[in-house]
CSV table of C-alpha atoms and ligand atoms in Angstrom, one decimal:
chain,number,residue,atom,x,y,z
A,423,MET,CA,-16.1,13.6,-4.2
A,424,GLN,CA,-15.1,11.7,-7.5
A,425,ASN,CA,-17.4,8.8,-8.8
A,426,THR,CA,-16.5,5.4,-8.1
A,427,VAL,CA,-14.9,3.6,-11.0
A,428,LEU,CA,-14.4,0.2,-9.4
A,429,ARG,CA,-16.2,-1.1,-6.2
A,430,THR,CA,-16.2,-4.7,-4.3
A,431,GLU,CA,-18.9,-6.1,-2.1
A,432,GLN,CA,-17.7,-8.5,0.7
A,433,LEU,CA,-15.4,-10.3,-1.9
A,434,LYS,CA,-13.8,-13.3,-1.1
A,435,ALA,CA,-11.4,-15.0,-3.1
A,436,PHE,CA,-9.5,-18.2,-1.5
A,437,TYR,CA,-7.0,-20.4,-3.0
A,438,VAL,CA,-8.3,-24.1,-2.6
A,439,LEU,CA,-5.5,-26.7,-2.7
A,440,ASP,CA,-5.7,-30.3,-2.7
A,441,GLN,CA,-2.3,-31.3,-0.7
A,442,PHE,CA,-2.2,-35.3,-0.8
A,443,GLY,CA,-5.9,-35.7,-0.8
A,444,ALA,CA,-6.4,-33.2,2.0
A,445,GLN,CA,-8.0,-29.9,1.2
A,446,LYS,CA,-6.2,-26.6,2.1
A,447,VAL,CA,-7.9,-23.2,2.0
A,448,VAL,CA,-5.8,-20.2,1.7
A,449,LYS,CA,-7.9,-17.1,2.7
A,450,ALA,CA,-6.2,-14.5,0.8
A,451,VAL,CA,-9.0,-11.8,0.3
A,452,ASN,CA,-11.8,-12.2,2.9
A,453,GLU,CA,-14.7,-10.0,2.9
A,454,VAL,CA,-13.0,-7.0,1.3
A,455,ASP,CA,-15.3,-3.9,0.7
A,456,LEU,CA,-13.6,-1.3,-1.7
A,457,ASP,CA,-14.8,1.9,-3.3
A,458,ILE,CA,-12.0,3.0,-5.6
A,459,ARG,CA,-12.8,6.5,-7.3
A,460,GLU,CA,-12.3,7.9,-10.7
A,461,ASN,CA,-9.1,10.0,-11.0
A,462,GLU,CA,-7.2,9.0,-7.8
A,463,VAL,CA,-4.2,6.8,-6.9
A,464,TYR,CA,-5.5,4.3,-4.5
A,465,GLY,CA,-2.6,2.4,-2.6
A,466,ILE,CA,-3.0,-1.0,-0.9
A,467,ALA,CA,-0.1,-1.7,1.6
A,468,GLY,CA,0.9,-4.3,4.1
A,469,GLU,CA,3.5,-6.8,4.8
A,470,SER,CA,4.1,-9.6,2.4
A,471,GLY,CA,1.8,-12.5,2.5
A,472,CYS,CA,-1.1,-10.5,3.7
A,473,GLY,CA,-3.2,-10.9,0.1
A,474,LYS,CA,-2.3,-7.9,-1.8
A,475,THR,CA,-1.4,-9.6,-5.0
A,476,THR,CA,-4.5,-11.8,-4.9
A,477,LEU,CA,-6.5,-8.7,-4.1
A,478,LEU,CA,-5.3,-7.2,-7.4
A,479,LYS,CA,-5.7,-10.2,-9.3
A,480,ALA,CA,-9.4,-10.5,-8.2
A,481,LEU,CA,-9.7,-6.6,-9.0
A,482,TYR,CA,-8.3,-7.5,-12.7
A,483,ASN,CA,-11.0,-10.3,-12.8
A,484,ALA,CA,-8.2,-12.6,-13.4
A,485,ILE,CA,-9.4,-15.4,-10.9
A,486,GLU,CA,-8.3,-18.6,-12.3
A,487,PRO,CA,-7.9,-22.0,-10.3
A,488,PRO,CA,-6.5,-22.8,-7.8
A,489,LEU,CA,-8.0,-19.2,-6.8
A,490,ARG,CA,-11.8,-19.2,-6.5
A,491,LEU,CA,-14.1,-16.4,-5.9
A,492,VAL,CA,-16.0,-17.9,-2.9
A,493,GLY,CA,-18.2,-15.1,-2.4
A,494,GLY,CA,-19.2,-11.3,-3.1
A,495,LYS,CA,-18.9,-9.0,-6.0
A,496,ILE,CA,-16.6,-6.9,-8.1
A,497,TYR,CA,-18.4,-3.8,-10.2
A,498,TYR,CA,-16.7,-1.9,-13.0
A,499,ARG,CA,-18.4,1.6,-14.0
A,500,VAL,CA,-18.4,1.2,-17.6
A,501,ASN,CA,-19.8,4.2,-19.8
A,502,GLY,CA,-21.9,5.1,-16.9
A,503,LYS,CA,-23.2,1.6,-15.7
A,504,ASP,CA,-22.3,-0.7,-13.2
A,505,VAL,CA,-21.1,-4.1,-14.8
A,506,ASP,CA,-20.9,-6.9,-12.5
A,507,VAL,CA,-17.5,-8.4,-13.9
A,508,THR,CA,-17.9,-11.9,-12.1
A,509,THR,CA,-20.6,-12.4,-14.4
A,510,LEU,CA,-18.9,-12.1,-17.7
A,511,SER,CA,-18.1,-14.3,-20.0
A,512,ALA,CA,-14.2,-14.8,-21.1
A,513,GLU,CA,-14.7,-12.8,-24.4
A,514,GLU,CA,-16.4,-9.8,-22.4
A,515,LYS,CA,-13.6,-10.0,-20.1
A,516,ARG,CA,-10.8,-9.8,-22.8
A,517,LYS,CA,-12.7,-6.7,-24.2
A,518,LEU,CA,-12.5,-4.8,-21.1
A,519,ARG,CA,-8.7,-5.7,-20.5
A,520,TRP,CA,-6.1,-3.0,-21.5
A,521,GLU,CA,-8.9,-0.7,-23.0
A,522,PHE,CA,-10.9,-0.3,-19.6
A,523,ILE,CA,-8.3,-1.8,-17.0
A,524,SER,CA,-4.9,-2.6,-17.5
A,525,TYR,CA,-2.2,-4.7,-15.3
A,526,VAL,CA,1.1,-4.0,-14.6
A,527,PRO,CA,2.8,-7.2,-13.1
A,528,GLN,CA,5.7,-7.6,-10.7
A,529,GLY,CA,8.7,-8.0,-13.3
A,530,SER,CA,8.5,-6.7,-16.6
A,531,MET,CA,10.1,-9.9,-18.1
A,532,SER,CA,6.4,-11.8,-17.8
A,533,VAL,CA,4.8,-9.0,-20.2
A,534,LEU,CA,7.8,-8.4,-22.6
A,535,ASN,CA,8.6,-11.0,-25.1
A,536,PRO,CA,12.5,-11.7,-24.7
A,537,VAL,CA,12.9,-12.8,-28.3
A,538,LEU,CA,11.2,-9.6,-29.8
A,539,LYS,CA,12.4,-6.1,-29.8
A,540,LEU,CA,10.3,-4.1,-28.1
A,541,LYS,CA,8.8,-2.2,-31.1
A,542,GLU,CA,7.4,-5.7,-32.4
A,543,THR,CA,6.0,-6.3,-28.9
A,544,TYR,CA,4.2,-2.9,-29.3
A,545,GLN,CA,3.0,-3.5,-32.8
A,546,ASP,CA,1.6,-7.1,-32.1
A,547,PHE,CA,-0.1,-5.3,-29.0
A,548,ILE,CA,-1.5,-2.5,-31.4
A,549,PHE,CA,-2.5,-5.0,-33.9
A,550,SER,CA,-4.4,-7.4,-31.7
A,551,HIS,CA,-6.4,-4.4,-29.8
A,552,VAL,CA,-6.7,-1.6,-32.5
A,553,SER,CA,-8.6,-2.4,-35.5
A,554,ARG,CA,-7.5,-1.2,-38.8
A,555,GLN,CA,-3.9,-0.4,-38.1
A,556,SER,CA,-1.1,-1.5,-40.5
A,557,ARG,CA,2.2,-2.5,-38.9
A,558,GLU,CA,3.7,0.9,-39.9
A,559,GLU,CA,0.9,2.7,-38.5
A,560,ALA,CA,1.2,0.7,-35.4
A,561,LEU,CA,4.8,1.6,-35.2
A,562,ASN,CA,4.1,5.2,-35.6
A,563,LEU,CA,1.7,5.2,-32.8
A,564,ALA,CA,4.1,3.4,-30.5
A,565,LYS,CA,6.9,5.8,-31.2
A,566,SER,CA,4.6,8.9,-30.5
A,567,HIS,CA,3.4,7.3,-27.3
A,568,ILE,CA,6.9,6.5,-26.1
A,569,ALA,CA,8.0,9.9,-26.9
A,570,GLU,CA,4.8,11.6,-25.1
A,571,LEU,CA,5.7,10.0,-22.1
A,572,GLY,CA,9.2,11.2,-22.2
A,573,LEU,CA,11.0,7.6,-22.7
A,574,PRO,CA,13.9,7.6,-25.3
A,575,ARG,CA,12.1,6.5,-28.8
A,576,ASN,CA,15.4,4.1,-29.5
A,577,VAL,CA,14.0,1.9,-26.7
A,578,LEU,CA,11.7,0.5,-29.1
A,579,ASP,CA,15.0,-0.9,-31.3
A,580,ALA,CA,16.1,-2.7,-28.1
A,581,TYR,CA,15.4,-6.3,-26.9
A,582,PRO,CA,14.0,-6.4,-23.4
A,583,HIS,CA,17.4,-7.7,-21.9
A,584,GLN,CA,19.2,-4.9,-23.5
A,585,LEU,CA,17.7,-2.5,-21.3
A,586,SER,CA,18.2,-1.6,-17.5
A,587,GLY,CA,15.5,-2.8,-14.9
A,588,GLY,CA,14.0,0.4,-14.3
A,589,MET,CA,13.6,1.2,-18.0
A,590,ARG,CA,12.2,-2.1,-18.9
A,591,GLN,CA,9.7,-1.3,-15.9
A,592,ARG,CA,8.9,1.8,-17.6
A,593,VAL,CA,8.3,0.3,-21.1
A,594,THR,CA,6.0,-2.0,-19.5
A,595,ILE,CA,4.0,0.8,-17.7
A,596,ALA,CA,3.9,2.9,-20.9
A,597,LEU,CA,2.4,-0.6,-22.8
A,598,ALA,CA,-0.2,-0.5,-20.0
A,599,ALA,CA,-1.4,3.0,-20.6
A,600,LEU,CA,-1.2,2.9,-24.5
A,601,LEU,CA,-5.0,2.2,-24.9
A,602,LYS,CA,-5.8,5.0,-22.5
A,603,PRO,CA,-7.5,2.8,-19.8
A,604,ARG,CA,-9.7,4.1,-17.0
A,605,ILE,CA,-8.0,1.9,-14.2
A,606,ILE,CA,-4.3,0.7,-14.3
A,607,ILE,CA,-3.5,-1.9,-11.5
A,608,GLY,CA,0.2,-2.0,-10.6
A,609,ASP,CA,1.8,-4.9,-8.5
A,610,GLU,CA,4.8,-3.8,-6.9
A,611,PRO,CA,6.2,-2.0,-10.2
A,612,THR,CA,9.2,-0.6,-8.0
A,613,THR,CA,10.1,-3.9,-6.5
A,614,ALA,CA,14.0,-4.9,-6.9
A,615,LEU,CA,14.8,-1.2,-8.1
A,616,ASP,CA,17.1,1.3,-6.4
A,617,VAL,CA,15.5,4.3,-4.7
A,618,VAL,CA,16.8,6.9,-7.6
A,619,VAL,CA,15.2,4.5,-10.5
A,620,GLN,CA,12.1,4.0,-8.3
A,621,ARG,CA,11.6,7.6,-8.1
A,622,GLY,CA,11.5,7.6,-12.1
A,623,VAL,CA,8.9,4.9,-12.2
A,624,VAL,CA,6.9,6.5,-9.7
A,625,GLN,CA,7.0,9.9,-11.4
A,626,LEU,CA,5.9,8.1,-14.7
A,627,LEU,CA,3.1,6.3,-13.1
A,628,LYS,CA,1.8,9.8,-11.5
A,629,ALA,CA,2.2,11.6,-15.0
A,630,ILE,CA,0.3,9.0,-16.8
A,631,GLN,CA,-2.5,9.4,-14.2
A,632,VAL,CA,-2.6,13.0,-14.4
A,633,LYS,CA,-2.6,13.0,-18.2
A,634,LEU,CA,-5.4,10.5,-18.5
A,635,GLN,CA,-7.1,11.5,-15.5
A,636,ASN,CA,-7.7,7.7,-14.8
A,637,THR,CA,-7.3,5.6,-11.6
A,638,ILE,CA,-4.1,3.8,-10.4
A,639,VAL,CA,-4.6,1.2,-7.9
A,640,LEU,CA,-0.9,0.4,-6.6
A,641,VAL,CA,0.2,-2.3,-4.4
A,642,THR,CA,3.4,-2.1,-2.5
A,643,HIS,CA,4.8,-2.9,0.7
A,644,ASP,CA,6.9,0.3,0.4
A,645,MET,CA,5.1,2.9,2.6
A,646,GLY,CA,7.6,5.3,1.4
A,647,VAL,CA,6.3,5.0,-2.2
A,648,GLN,CA,2.6,5.1,-1.2
A,649,ALA,CA,3.4,8.3,0.5
A,650,ASN,CA,4.8,9.9,-2.5
A,651,ILE,CA,1.9,9.0,-5.3
A,652,ALA,CA,-1.1,7.7,-3.2
A,653,ASP,CA,-4.1,9.9,-2.7
A,654,ARG,CA,-5.9,7.4,-0.3
A,655,VAL,CA,-4.2,4.2,1.3
A,656,GLY,CA,-5.9,1.1,2.5
A,657,ILE,CA,-4.1,-1.0,4.9
A,658,MET,CA,-4.2,-4.9,4.5
A,659,TYR,CA,-3.5,-7.3,7.1
A,660,ALA,CA,-4.6,-11.4,6.7
A,661,GLY,CA,-6.7,-10.9,3.8
A,662,LYS,CA,-8.8,-7.8,5.3
A,663,ILE,CA,-8.6,-4.2,4.8
A,664,VAL,CA,-8.1,-2.9,8.4
A,665,GLU,CA,-7.6,0.8,7.9
A,666,GLU,CA,-8.3,3.0,5.1
A,667,GLY,CA,-7.9,7.0,4.6
A,668,THR,CA,-6.5,9.8,2.8
A,669,THR,CA,-2.3,9.8,2.5
A,670,GLU,CA,-2.6,12.5,5.0
A,671,LYS,CA,-4.6,10.8,7.7
A,672,ILE,CA,-2.8,7.6,7.2
A,673,TYR,CA,0.7,9.0,7.6
A,674,GLY,CA,-0.4,11.8,10.0
A,675,GLU,CA,-3.1,10.2,12.1
A,676,ALA,CA,-3.1,6.3,11.9
A,677,PHE,CA,-5.3,4.8,14.2
A,678,HIS,CA,-4.7,0.9,13.8
A,679,PRO,CA,-1.7,-0.4,15.9
A,680,TYR,CA,-0.7,-2.3,12.8
A,681,THR,CA,-0.7,0.7,10.6
A,682,ARG,CA,1.3,2.5,13.3
A,683,TYR,CA,4.0,-0.1,13.1
A,684,LEU,CA,3.9,0.0,9.2
A,685,ILE,CA,4.5,4.2,9.5
A,686,ASN,CA,7.0,3.8,12.6
A,687,SER,CA,9.2,1.4,10.8
A,688,LEU,CA,9.8,4.0,7.8
A,689,PRO,CA,13.3,5.6,8.1
A,690,LYS,CA,13.3,9.2,9.2
A,691,PHE,CA,15.6,11.7,7.8
A,692,GLY,CA,18.3,12.6,10.4
A,693,ASP,CA,16.9,10.1,12.9
A,694,LYS,CA,19.5,7.1,13.7
A,695,THR,CA,17.2,5.4,16.3
A,696,MET,CA,15.9,2.1,15.7
A,697,ARG,CA,12.7,1.7,13.7
A,698,GLU,CA,9.9,-0.1,15.5
A,699,SER,CA,8.2,-2.9,13.6
A,700,ALA,CA,5.5,-5.1,14.5
A,701,PRO,CA,6.5,-8.0,16.7
A,702,GLY,CA,6.4,-11.5,15.5
A,703,SER,CA,5.0,-12.3,11.9
A,704,PRO,CA,2.1,-12.1,9.8
A,705,PRO,CA,-0.1,-15.2,10.3
A,706,SER,CA,-0.6,-17.9,7.7
A,707,LEU,CA,-3.7,-17.2,5.4
A,708,ALA,CA,-4.5,-20.9,6.0
A,709,ASN,CA,-4.6,-20.6,9.5
A,710,VAL,CA,-6.1,-17.2,10.3
A,711,PRO,CA,-6.4,-16.3,14.2
A,712,PRO,CA,-9.7,-15.8,15.3
A,713,GLY,CA,-11.2,-12.5,16.1
A,714,CYS,CA,-9.1,-9.6,15.2
A,715,PRO,CA,-6.4,-11.3,13.0
A,716,PHE,CA,-3.8,-8.9,14.5
A,717,HIS,CA,-4.4,-9.9,18.2
A,718,PRO,CA,-1.5,-12.3,18.6
A,719,ARG,CA,0.9,-9.3,17.8
A,720,CYS,CA,-1.0,-6.4,19.1
A,721,PRO,CA,0.4,-4.5,22.0
A,722,ARG,CA,-3.1,-3.3,23.1
A,723,VAL,CA,-5.1,-6.6,22.7
A,724,MET,CA,-8.0,-6.8,25.0
A,725,GLU,CA,-10.1,-9.9,25.5
A,726,ILE,CA,-12.9,-9.2,23.0
A,727,CYS,CA,-10.3,-8.7,20.2
A,728,GLN,CA,-9.4,-12.7,20.6
A,729,SER,CA,-12.8,-13.9,19.7
A,730,GLN,CA,-14.6,-11.0,17.8
A,731,MET,CA,-13.6,-9.3,14.5
A,732,PRO,CA,-14.3,-5.6,14.8
A,733,GLY,CA,-16.4,-3.6,12.4
A,734,PHE,CA,-15.2,-0.4,10.9
A,735,THR,CA,-15.7,2.9,13.0
A,736,THR,CA,-15.5,5.9,11.1
A,737,LEU,CA,-12.8,8.4,12.6
A,738,GLY,CA,-13.3,11.3,10.6
A,739,ALA,CA,-14.0,12.3,6.5
A,740,ASP,CA,-12.2,9.6,4.3
A,741,HIS,CA,-10.9,7.8,7.1
A,742,LYS,CA,-11.9,4.3,9.1
A,743,ALA,CA,-10.4,1.6,11.1
A,744,ALA,CA,-11.4,-1.8,12.1
A,745,CYS,CA,-10.2,-2.0,15.7
A,746,TRP,CA,-12.0,-2.3,18.8
A,747,LEU,CA,-10.1,0.5,20.6
A,748,ALA,CA,-12.0,2.9,18.0
A,749,GLY,CA,-15.2,1.9,19.2
A,750,GLU,CA,-18.0,-0.4,18.7
A,751,GLY,CA,-17.6,-1.2,15.0
A,752,LYS,CA,-21.3,-0.1,14.3
A,753,ASN,CA,-20.5,1.2,10.9
A,754,GLY,CA,-20.2,-1.8,9.1
A,755,LYS,CA,-18.3,-5.1,8.9
A,756,ALA,CA,-14.6,-4.7,8.6
A,757,SER,CA,-13.4,-5.8,5.2
B,1203,SF4,FE1,-5.3,-4.8,18.6
B,1203,SF4,FE2,-7.8,-5.4,19.5
B,1203,SF4,FE3,-7.5,-3.6,17.7
B,1203,SF4,FE4,-7.0,-5.7,17.0
B,1203,SF4,S1,-8.9,-4.8,17.5
B,1203,SF4,S2,-5.7,-3.8,16.6
B,1203,SF4,S3,-6.1,-6.7,18.7
B,1203,SF4,S4,-6.8,-3.4,20.1
């Protein structure tokens, strides 16, 4: 089994909002334990509004008001040592960014400067992160990096708005991989792209992971994308991971009723019957139901589900679920 590269313990990250003098607490990430390994693609899936993006921000150690770290720990494995990143100074955080962990946000325009040609963005980036590089050396490095990843060299002469959405996203992913980080975090990198373009973006991510033998943590609500690229998948609901397993286990032997709905809602080739999705809507994270948060929507709800959150039950190697149907939840608190 690969070594751990990123770990959380009972991570709690809440938005604390002041609404006309009243405090509103949004429990976006609630007691999450993750153990993400070297050289894997770890997918995080779930409906919109379940806390996926907030979890990624926390993993990237970008917790800024109104988001607060309310409890728990985040550890990176840097040069063979566990580093508790929740205690780092701003300067220490800055040093780890891009070189150890990089971030591909939703929508490339938040990374690419619209008034600069891409070569200038790349040069500025290299200039600020790699010491003793002239502008010309930086440009040469950018050109060889782009070519190595199979992107057309002339993209560097374009402004971001001159590229298609898919090419912009690929250029952004290439930028995130430039300093060969050990972890790349991707937040819905295929959103708003058509399926053919999505495929190119997913292939680029996988090619980078294989080349660098690093780790990609990928959030997407698109279960089809996760099936194509992830080695393991964590299913998130109402701020918690409720099932985790290898991609084969999640897609072949999903246990949690919520995961089953997510899988059953996928289109199947040649099957024209209506897909079945979970009834109702996800709860507000400011008002999460007691007990198992899925209980108001669950067709198999029992009395205990309404008052007590189940712990994780191990269902096999690399597969666990937090559901009272799976057992007593004796193997630890559900995250
Ligand atoms: Fe359904 Fe109960 Fe399992 Fe929650 S714990 S998913 S409500 S059966």
